[in-house]
Each structure stands twice: as structure tokens, then as C-alpha cells.
PDB file of C-alpha atoms in Angstrom:
ATOM      1  CA  UNK H   4     -14.465  -6.370  20.843  1.00 37.00           C
ATOM      2  CA  UNK H   5     -12.298  -3.640  22.407  1.00 38.00           C
ATOM      3  CA  UNK H   6     -11.135  -0.578  19.877  1.00 41.00           C
ATOM      4  CA  UNK H   7      -7.796   0.553  20.558  1.00 45.00           C
ATOM      5  CA  UNK H   8      -6.247   4.127  20.225  1.00 50.00           C
ATOM      6  CA  UNK H   9      -7.547   7.216  18.568  1.00 48.00           C
ATOM      7  CA  UNK H  10     -10.868   5.553  17.504  1.00 47.00           C
ATOM      8  CA  UNK H  11     -11.897   3.934  20.876  1.00 46.00           C
ATOM      9  CA  UNK H  12     -10.967   7.392  22.350  1.00 46.00           C
ATOM     10  CA  UNK H  13     -13.402   8.924  19.732  1.00 46.00           C
ATOM     11  CA  UNK H  14     -16.448   6.303  19.445  1.00 43.00           C
ATOM     12  CA  UNK H  15     -16.150   6.879  23.974  1.00 42.00           C
ATOM     13  CA  UNK H  16     -16.241  10.909  24.147  1.00 42.00           C
ATOM     14  CA  UNK H  17     -19.136  10.858  20.806  1.00 40.00           C
ATOM     15  CA  UNK H  18     -21.585   8.516  22.443  1.00 44.00           C
ATOM     16  CA  UNK H  19     -23.338  11.476  22.744  1.00 45.00           C
ATOM     17  CA  UNK H  20     -25.752  12.737  19.763  1.00 52.00           C
ATOM     18  CA  UNK H  21     -24.478  16.254  18.384  1.00 68.00           C
ATOM     19  CA  UNK H  22     -21.510  16.397  20.780  1.00 89.00           C
ATOM     20  CA  UNK H  23     -18.537  17.319  19.051  1.00 95.00           C
ATOM     21  CA  UNK H  24     -15.866  14.535  19.085  1.00 96.00           C
ATOM     22  CA  UNK H  25     -13.230  15.262  21.309  1.00 97.00           C
ATOM     23  CA  UNK H  26      -9.624  15.029  19.725  1.00 97.00           C
ATOM     24  CA  UNK H  27      -5.920  15.786  20.312  1.00 98.00           C
ATOM     25  CA  UNK H  28      -4.719  17.562  16.951  1.00 98.00           C
ATOM     26  CA  UNK H  29      -1.367  15.847  15.135  1.00 98.00           C
ATOM     27  CA  UNK H  30       1.913  17.289  15.496  1.00 98.00           C
ATOM     28  CA  UNK H  31       1.853  19.531  12.283  1.00 98.00           C
ATOM     29  CA  UNK H  32      -1.657  20.260  12.343  1.00 98.00           C
ATOM     30  CA  UNK H  33      -0.797  23.972  11.720  1.00 98.00           C
ATOM     31  CA  UNK H  34       0.901  23.287   8.811  1.00 98.00           C
ATOM     32  CA  UNK H  35      -0.911  25.689   5.850  1.00 98.00           C
ATOM     33  CA  UNK H  36      -1.214  22.598   3.441  1.00 98.00           C
ATOM     34  CA  UNK H  37      -3.714  21.109   5.517  1.00 99.00           C
ATOM     35  CA  UNK H  38      -6.276  23.737   4.894  1.00 98.00           C
ATOM     36  CA  UNK H  39      -7.122  22.780   1.208  1.00 99.00           C
ATOM     37  CA  UNK H  40      -7.216  19.244   2.173  1.00 98.00           C
ATOM     38  CA  UNK H  41      -9.341  19.728   4.934  1.00 99.00           C
ATOM     39  CA  UNK H  42     -12.238  21.876   3.323  1.00 98.00           C
ATOM     40  CA  UNK H  43     -12.030  19.287   0.722  1.00 98.00           C
ATOM     41  CA  UNK H  44     -13.245  16.716   2.786  1.00 99.00           C
ATOM     42  CA  UNK H  45     -16.599  14.925   1.979  1.00 98.00           C
ATOM     43  CA  UNK H  46     -19.250  15.899   4.069  1.00 98.00           C
ATOM     44  CA  UNK H  47     -20.506  11.948   4.106  1.00 98.00           C
ATOM     45  CA  UNK H  48     -18.095   9.231   3.849  1.00 97.00           C
ATOM     46  CA  UNK H  49     -19.140   5.373   3.263  1.00 96.00           C
ATOM     47  CA  UNK H  50     -22.378   6.432   4.025  1.00 95.00           C
ATOM     48  CA  UNK H  51     -21.390   8.310   7.598  1.00 97.00           C
ATOM     49  CA  UNK H  52     -22.020  12.161   7.807  1.00 97.00           C
ATOM     50  CA  UNK H  53     -19.310  14.087   9.046  1.00 98.00           C
ATOM     51  CA  UNK H  54     -18.884  15.387  12.381  1.00 97.00           C
ATOM     52  CA  UNK H  55     -17.427  18.317  14.365  1.00 97.00           C
ATOM     53  CA  UNK H  56     -14.112  18.175  15.998  1.00 97.00           C
ATOM     54  CA  UNK H  57     -12.466  19.999  18.729  1.00 97.00           C
ATOM     55  CA  UNK H  58      -8.832  20.226  17.190  1.00 98.00           C
ATOM     56  CA  UNK H  59      -7.589  21.567  14.584  1.00 98.00           C
ATOM     57  CA  UNK H  60      -6.875  19.924  10.892  1.00 98.00           C
ATOM     58  CA  UNK H  61      -8.923  16.887  12.304  1.00 98.00           C
ATOM     59  CA  UNK H  62     -12.520  15.646  11.296  1.00 98.00           C
ATOM     60  CA  UNK H  63     -14.946  12.490  11.833  1.00 98.00           C
ATOM     61  CA  UNK H  64     -17.653  10.565  10.665  1.00 98.00           C
ATOM     62  CA  UNK H  65     -20.260   8.307  12.375  1.00 96.00           C
ATOM     63  CA  UNK H  66     -22.311   8.864  15.254  1.00 94.00           C
ATOM     64  CA  UNK H  67     -20.334   7.354  16.925  1.00 94.00           C
ATOM     65  CA  UNK H  68     -17.539   8.580  14.744  1.00 95.00           C
ATOM     66  CA  UNK H  69     -16.294   5.370  13.017  1.00 96.00           C
ATOM     67  CA  UNK H  70     -14.097   7.288  11.087  1.00 97.00           C
ATOM     68  CA  UNK H  71     -11.369   9.610  12.495  1.00 98.00           C
ATOM     69  CA  UNK H  72      -8.914  11.607   9.700  1.00 99.00           C
ATOM     70  CA  UNK H  73      -5.987  13.720  11.208  1.00 99.00           C
ATOM     71  CA  UNK H  74      -3.754  16.093   8.857  1.00 99.00           C
ATOM     72  CA  UNK H  75      -0.074  16.736   9.869  1.00 99.00           C
ATOM     73  CA  UNK H  76       1.046  13.465  10.877  1.00 98.00           C
ATOM     74  CA  UNK H  77       4.861  12.126  10.755  1.00 95.00           C
ATOM     75  CA  UNK H  78       5.806   9.185   8.490  1.00 93.00           C
ATOM     76  CA  UNK H  79       8.831   8.141   9.841  1.00 87.00           C
ATOM     77  CA  UNK H  80      10.822   5.916   7.095  1.00 86.00           C
ATOM     78  CA  UNK H  81      11.748   3.479   5.778  1.00 86.00           C
ATOM     79  CA  UNK H  82       8.536   1.971   6.509  1.00 88.00           C
ATOM     80  CA  UNK H  83       7.674  -1.718   7.308  1.00 87.00           C
ATOM     81  CA  UNK H  84       3.944  -1.842   6.726  1.00 91.00           C
ATOM     82  CA  UNK H  85       2.415  -2.372   3.404  1.00 93.00           C
ATOM     83  CA  UNK H  86       1.849   0.321   1.287  1.00 93.00           C
ATOM     84  CA  UNK H  87      -1.037   0.139  -1.546  1.00 93.00           C
ATOM     85  CA  UNK H  88      -1.861   3.192  -4.157  1.00 94.00           C
ATOM     86  CA  UNK H  89      -5.782   3.558  -4.398  1.00 94.00           C
ATOM     87  CA  UNK H  90      -6.179   5.980  -7.185  1.00 93.00           C
ATOM     88  CA  UNK H  91      -2.892   7.483  -7.617  1.00 93.00           C
ATOM     89  CA  UNK H  92      -3.091   8.282  -3.497  1.00 96.00           C
ATOM     90  CA  UNK H  93      -0.874   5.823  -1.367  1.00 97.00           C
ATOM     91  CA  UNK H  94      -1.647   4.138   1.741  1.00 96.00           C
ATOM     92  CA  UNK H  95       0.622   3.001   4.864  1.00 96.00           C
ATOM     93  CA  UNK H  96      -1.597   0.644   6.171  1.00 94.00           C
ATOM     94  CA  UNK H  97      -1.680  -1.028   9.866  1.00 94.00           C
ATOM     95  CA  UNK H  98      -3.998  -2.764  11.987  1.00 92.00           C
ATOM     96  CA  UNK H  99      -3.969  -0.933  14.994  1.00 86.00           C
ATOM     97  CA  UNK H 100      -5.521  -4.405  16.998  1.00 65.00           C
ATOM     98  CA  UNK H 101      -2.187  -5.889  16.517  1.00 55.00           C
ATOM     99  CA  UNK H 102      -0.392  -3.706  18.730  1.00 43.00           C
ATOM    100  CA  UNK H 103       0.973  -5.326  21.703  1.00 35.00           C
ATOM    101  CA  UNK H 104       0.952  -1.425  23.668  1.00 33.00           C
ATOM    102  CA  UNK H 105      -2.140  -0.077  23.021  1.00 31.00           C
ATOM    103  CA  UNK H 106      -0.431   3.460  23.899  1.00 32.00           C
ATOM    104  CA  UNK H 107       1.591   3.146  20.658  1.00 34.00           C
ATOM    105  CA  UNK H 108      -1.196   2.562  18.373  1.00 36.00           C
ATOM    106  CA  UNK H 109      -2.855   6.279  18.910  1.00 40.00           C
ATOM    107  CA  UNK H 110       1.143   7.345  18.439  1.00 36.00           C
ATOM    108  CA  UNK H 111       1.862   9.703  14.937  1.00 33.00           C
ATOM    109  CA  UNK H 112       4.345   6.793  13.725  1.00 28.00           C
ATOM    110  CA  UNK H 113       2.646   4.313  11.444  1.00 25.00           C
ATOM    111  CA  UNK H 114       6.399   2.677  10.578  1.00 26.00           C
ATOM    112  CA  UNK H 115       5.574  -0.238  13.165  1.00 27.00           C
ATOM    113  CA  UNK H 116       6.169  -3.923  12.462  1.00 24.00           C
ATOM    114  CA  UNK H 117       3.150  -5.994  10.728  1.00 28.00           C
ATOM    115  CA  UNK H 118       1.479  -8.864  12.214  1.00 28.00           C
ATOM    116  CA  UNK H 119       1.329 -10.590   8.518  1.00 32.00           C
ATOM    117  CA  UNK H 120      -2.359  -9.724   8.415  1.00 35.00           C
ATOM    118  CA  UNK H 121      -2.888  -7.787   5.015  1.00 39.00           C
ATOM    119  CA  UNK H 122      -4.941  -5.144   5.222  1.00 42.00           C
ATOM    120  CA  UNK H 123      -8.662  -5.126   4.322  1.00 46.00           C
ATOM    121  CA  UNK H 124      -7.854  -2.534   1.306  1.00 47.00           C
ATOM    122  CA  UNK H 125      -5.104  -4.866   0.559  1.00 43.00           C
ATOM    123  CA  UNK H 126      -7.219  -7.834   0.740  1.00 39.00           C
ATOM    124  CA  UNK H 127      -9.331  -5.990  -1.963  1.00 39.00           C
ATOM    125  CA  UNK H 128      -6.736  -4.819  -4.074  1.00 39.00           C
ATOM    126  CA  UNK H 129      -4.691  -8.706  -4.563  1.00 37.00           C
ATOM    127  CA  UNK H 130      -6.792 -12.047  -4.197  1.00 32.00           C
ATOM    128  CA  UNK H 131      -3.419 -13.288  -2.903  1.00 35.00           C
ATOM    129  CA  UNK H 132      -3.336 -11.286   0.046  1.00 40.00           C
ATOM    130  CA  UNK H 133      -6.998 -11.733   1.091  1.00 35.00           C
ATOM    131  CA  UNK H 134      -7.390 -12.057   5.307  1.00 44.00           C
ATOM    132  CA  UNK H 135     -10.003 -14.280   6.596  1.00 48.00           C
ATOM    133  CA  UNK H 136     -10.559 -11.480   9.508  1.00 56.00           C
ATOM    134  CA  UNK H 137     -10.090  -8.059   7.919  1.00 72.00           C
ATOM    135  CA  UNK H 138     -12.092  -6.109  10.472  1.00 81.00           C
ATOM    136  CA  UNK H 139     -10.849  -4.503  13.847  1.00 90.00           C
ATOM    137  CA  UNK H 140      -9.532  -1.079  13.920  1.00 94.00           C
ATOM    138  CA  UNK H 141      -7.107   0.285  11.124  1.00 95.00           C
ATOM    139  CA  UNK H 142      -4.816   3.158  10.058  1.00 96.00           C
ATOM    140  CA  UNK H 143      -4.148   4.479   6.807  1.00 96.00           C
ATOM    141  CA  UNK H 144      -1.724   7.073   6.562  1.00 97.00           C
ATOM    142  CA  UNK H 145      -0.985   8.695   3.258  1.00 98.00           C
ATOM    143  CA  UNK H 146       2.437   8.263   1.875  1.00 97.00           C
ATOM    144  CA  UNK H 147       4.636  11.040  -0.110  1.00 96.00           C
ATOM    145  CA  UNK H 148       2.654  13.623   0.759  1.00 97.00           C
ATOM    146  CA  UNK H 149       3.936  16.102   3.198  1.00 97.00           C
ATOM    147  CA  UNK H 150       2.152  16.644   6.028  1.00 98.00           C
ATOM    148  CA  UNK H 151       0.532  13.484   5.763  1.00 98.00           C
ATOM    149  CA  UNK H 152      -3.044  12.640   6.585  1.00 99.00           C
ATOM    150  CA  UNK H 153      -3.743   9.872   8.547  1.00 98.00           C
ATOM    151  CA  UNK H 154      -7.484   8.242   8.729  1.00 98.00           C
ATOM    152  CA  UNK H 155      -8.263   5.710  11.513  1.00 97.00           C
ATOM    153  CA  UNK H 156     -11.416   3.337  11.099  1.00 96.00           C
ATOM    154  CA  UNK H 157     -13.553   0.655  12.239  1.00 94.00           C
ATOM    155  CA  UNK H 158     -13.331  -2.048   9.406  1.00 92.00           C
ATOM    156  CA  UNK H 159     -16.352  -3.952  10.984  1.00 91.00           C
ATOM    157  CA  UNK H 160     -18.326  -0.724   9.820  1.00 91.00           C
ATOM    158  CA  UNK H 161     -16.550   1.109   7.516  1.00 93.00           C
ATOM    159  CA  UNK H 162     -15.531  -0.559   3.834  1.00 87.00           C
ATOM    160  CA  UNK H 163     -11.833   0.339   3.242  1.00 83.00           C
ATOM    161  CA  UNK H 164     -11.838   0.037  -0.613  1.00 82.00           C
ATOM    162  CA  UNK H 165     -14.747   2.725  -0.443  1.00 93.00           C
ATOM    163  CA  UNK H 166     -13.288   4.925   2.608  1.00 96.00           C
ATOM    164  CA  UNK H 167      -9.694   5.891   0.812  1.00 96.00           C
ATOM    165  CA  UNK H 168     -11.783   5.647  -2.569  1.00 96.00           C
ATOM    166  CA  UNK H 169     -13.940   8.867  -1.243  1.00 98.00           C
ATOM    167  CA  UNK H 170     -10.767  10.387   0.231  1.00 98.00           C
ATOM    168  CA  UNK H 171      -8.768  10.653  -2.889  1.00 96.00           C
ATOM    169  CA  UNK H 172      -9.916  14.115  -4.170  1.00 97.00           C
ATOM    170  CA  UNK H 173      -9.066  15.508  -0.638  1.00 98.00           C
ATOM    171  CA  UNK H 174      -6.248  14.213  -0.118  1.00 98.00           C
ATOM    172  CA  UNK H 175      -4.804  14.930  -3.494  1.00 98.00           C
ATOM    173  CA  UNK H 176      -4.860  18.372  -2.262  1.00 98.00           C
ATOM    174  CA  UNK H 177      -1.673  17.938  -0.504  1.00 98.00           C
ATOM    175  CA  UNK H 178       0.961  16.996  -3.693  1.00 97.00           C
ATOM    176  CA  UNK H 179       2.612  13.930  -3.849  1.00 96.00           C
ATOM    177  CA  UNK H 180       6.158  14.190  -3.825  1.00 96.00           C
ATOM    178  CA  UNK H 181       7.479  10.606  -3.717  1.00 94.00           C
ATOM    179  CA  UNK H 182       5.666   6.688  -4.227  1.00 93.00           C
ATOM    180  CA  UNK H 183       5.353   3.777  -2.463  1.00 88.00           C
ATOM    181  CA  UNK H 184       7.579   0.956  -4.161  1.00 79.00           C
ATOM    182  CA  UNK H 185       7.124  -2.781  -3.928  1.00 62.00           C
ATOM    183  CA  UNK H 186       9.192  -5.267  -3.384  1.00 60.00           C
ATOM    184  CA  UNK H 187       8.838  -6.460  -6.626  1.00 59.00           C
ATOM    185  CA  UNK H 188      10.129  -2.780  -8.269  1.00 58.00           C
ATOM    186  CA  UNK H 189      13.020  -3.358  -5.946  1.00 57.00           C
ATOM    187  CA  UNK H 190      14.209  -6.282  -7.321  1.00 58.00           C
ATOM    188  CA  UNK H 191      13.710  -4.880 -10.505  1.00 57.00           C
ATOM    189  CA  UNK H 192      15.745  -1.993 -10.424  1.00 53.00           C
ATOM    190  CA  UNK H 193      19.072  -4.058  -9.369  1.00 54.00           C
TER     191      UNK H 193
END
């Protein structure tokens, strides 16, 4: 399987044991609101040890890195990708593998059209949305928090439901100012 974008680069550059994971910072990595969230990040995530990284407001877990996190990404609205709430944190979920242009998978805009494949987290949230193959490289980007946090992970190695649950305490350090709305919510309020 070929991984794309941020995770593939991190996997390639983190092959040496003990070496820092080389990453580029997100556009708003210097936002002071990232600091409390980054300090609160767990030292172990889904059983993987946290790694040193080379960019501000970033971290990674696993050797080689199976999870890469960046604070300071932008969320352009409206959002076409599915949005799920996990323990009070809203996440926009997108499968990087489905991108026609692999370079766009590493961009800081999570507003990509979906391929119709539900996310691994969404598949655990609703039995009607289960995917036959929820593996591959995925991104989960916080919604309604500024700055936003994006986590890129290999779903064949990392259970997304555990990942998002284990990140909620750190991510909640950035106040939520708006929430995801489902299609049902929008139809109900007409």
C-alpha cells in the first residue's frame, strides 16, 4: 500500500530509530492557543510512544510514525467531508488515499469531496455507515476550534475510535466555538 501526504513523508523520514520526525508546521502553528493543547498531548497514544518532531506545534507517535498531529491548520467552510462528535470534540474526517492529487492530501484544507467511503471512526459511530475497508491514510481535523488541529493516521495500524478518544482531553484545551450539524439537524430546523 502506498501512503500519501504528510504521513508518508513522516514515515519515510522517521525510519531511523530515535531520530526526530521531520515535519513542516501548519500555517498558524505560532498561534498561542496551540501551546496548551500541545503540552497536554499524551506521551502514549493507542499504545504508540510519542516522538520528537522538527516543527512547532506538531507531534507524532510510533516508530516509524503512524500518527502525525499538527496544530494551527485552517478549516475552510462549508465542509463537505463527514463530521462526527467524539466525547464532545467535533472532527472532520477524510480519507487521504482517495485524493486524485496526492499533493492535495498534504494541504491544510480539509474541504475535499468525499468518495462516499465512510471514515473508520464514523463506521464505529453508526452501523449504517460501515465501510468494507476502513483502512488507509485518514485525516481527522477539529471543527469549531481555532486554531484547528489535524491528525493524520494509518487506519490499518491505528484504531481511529481509540485515537480520537485519547486525544479529546488535549484537544479540548482549545475552546469550541461551533458544532457540527448533521443533515437531520438542518432539515429539522427548516
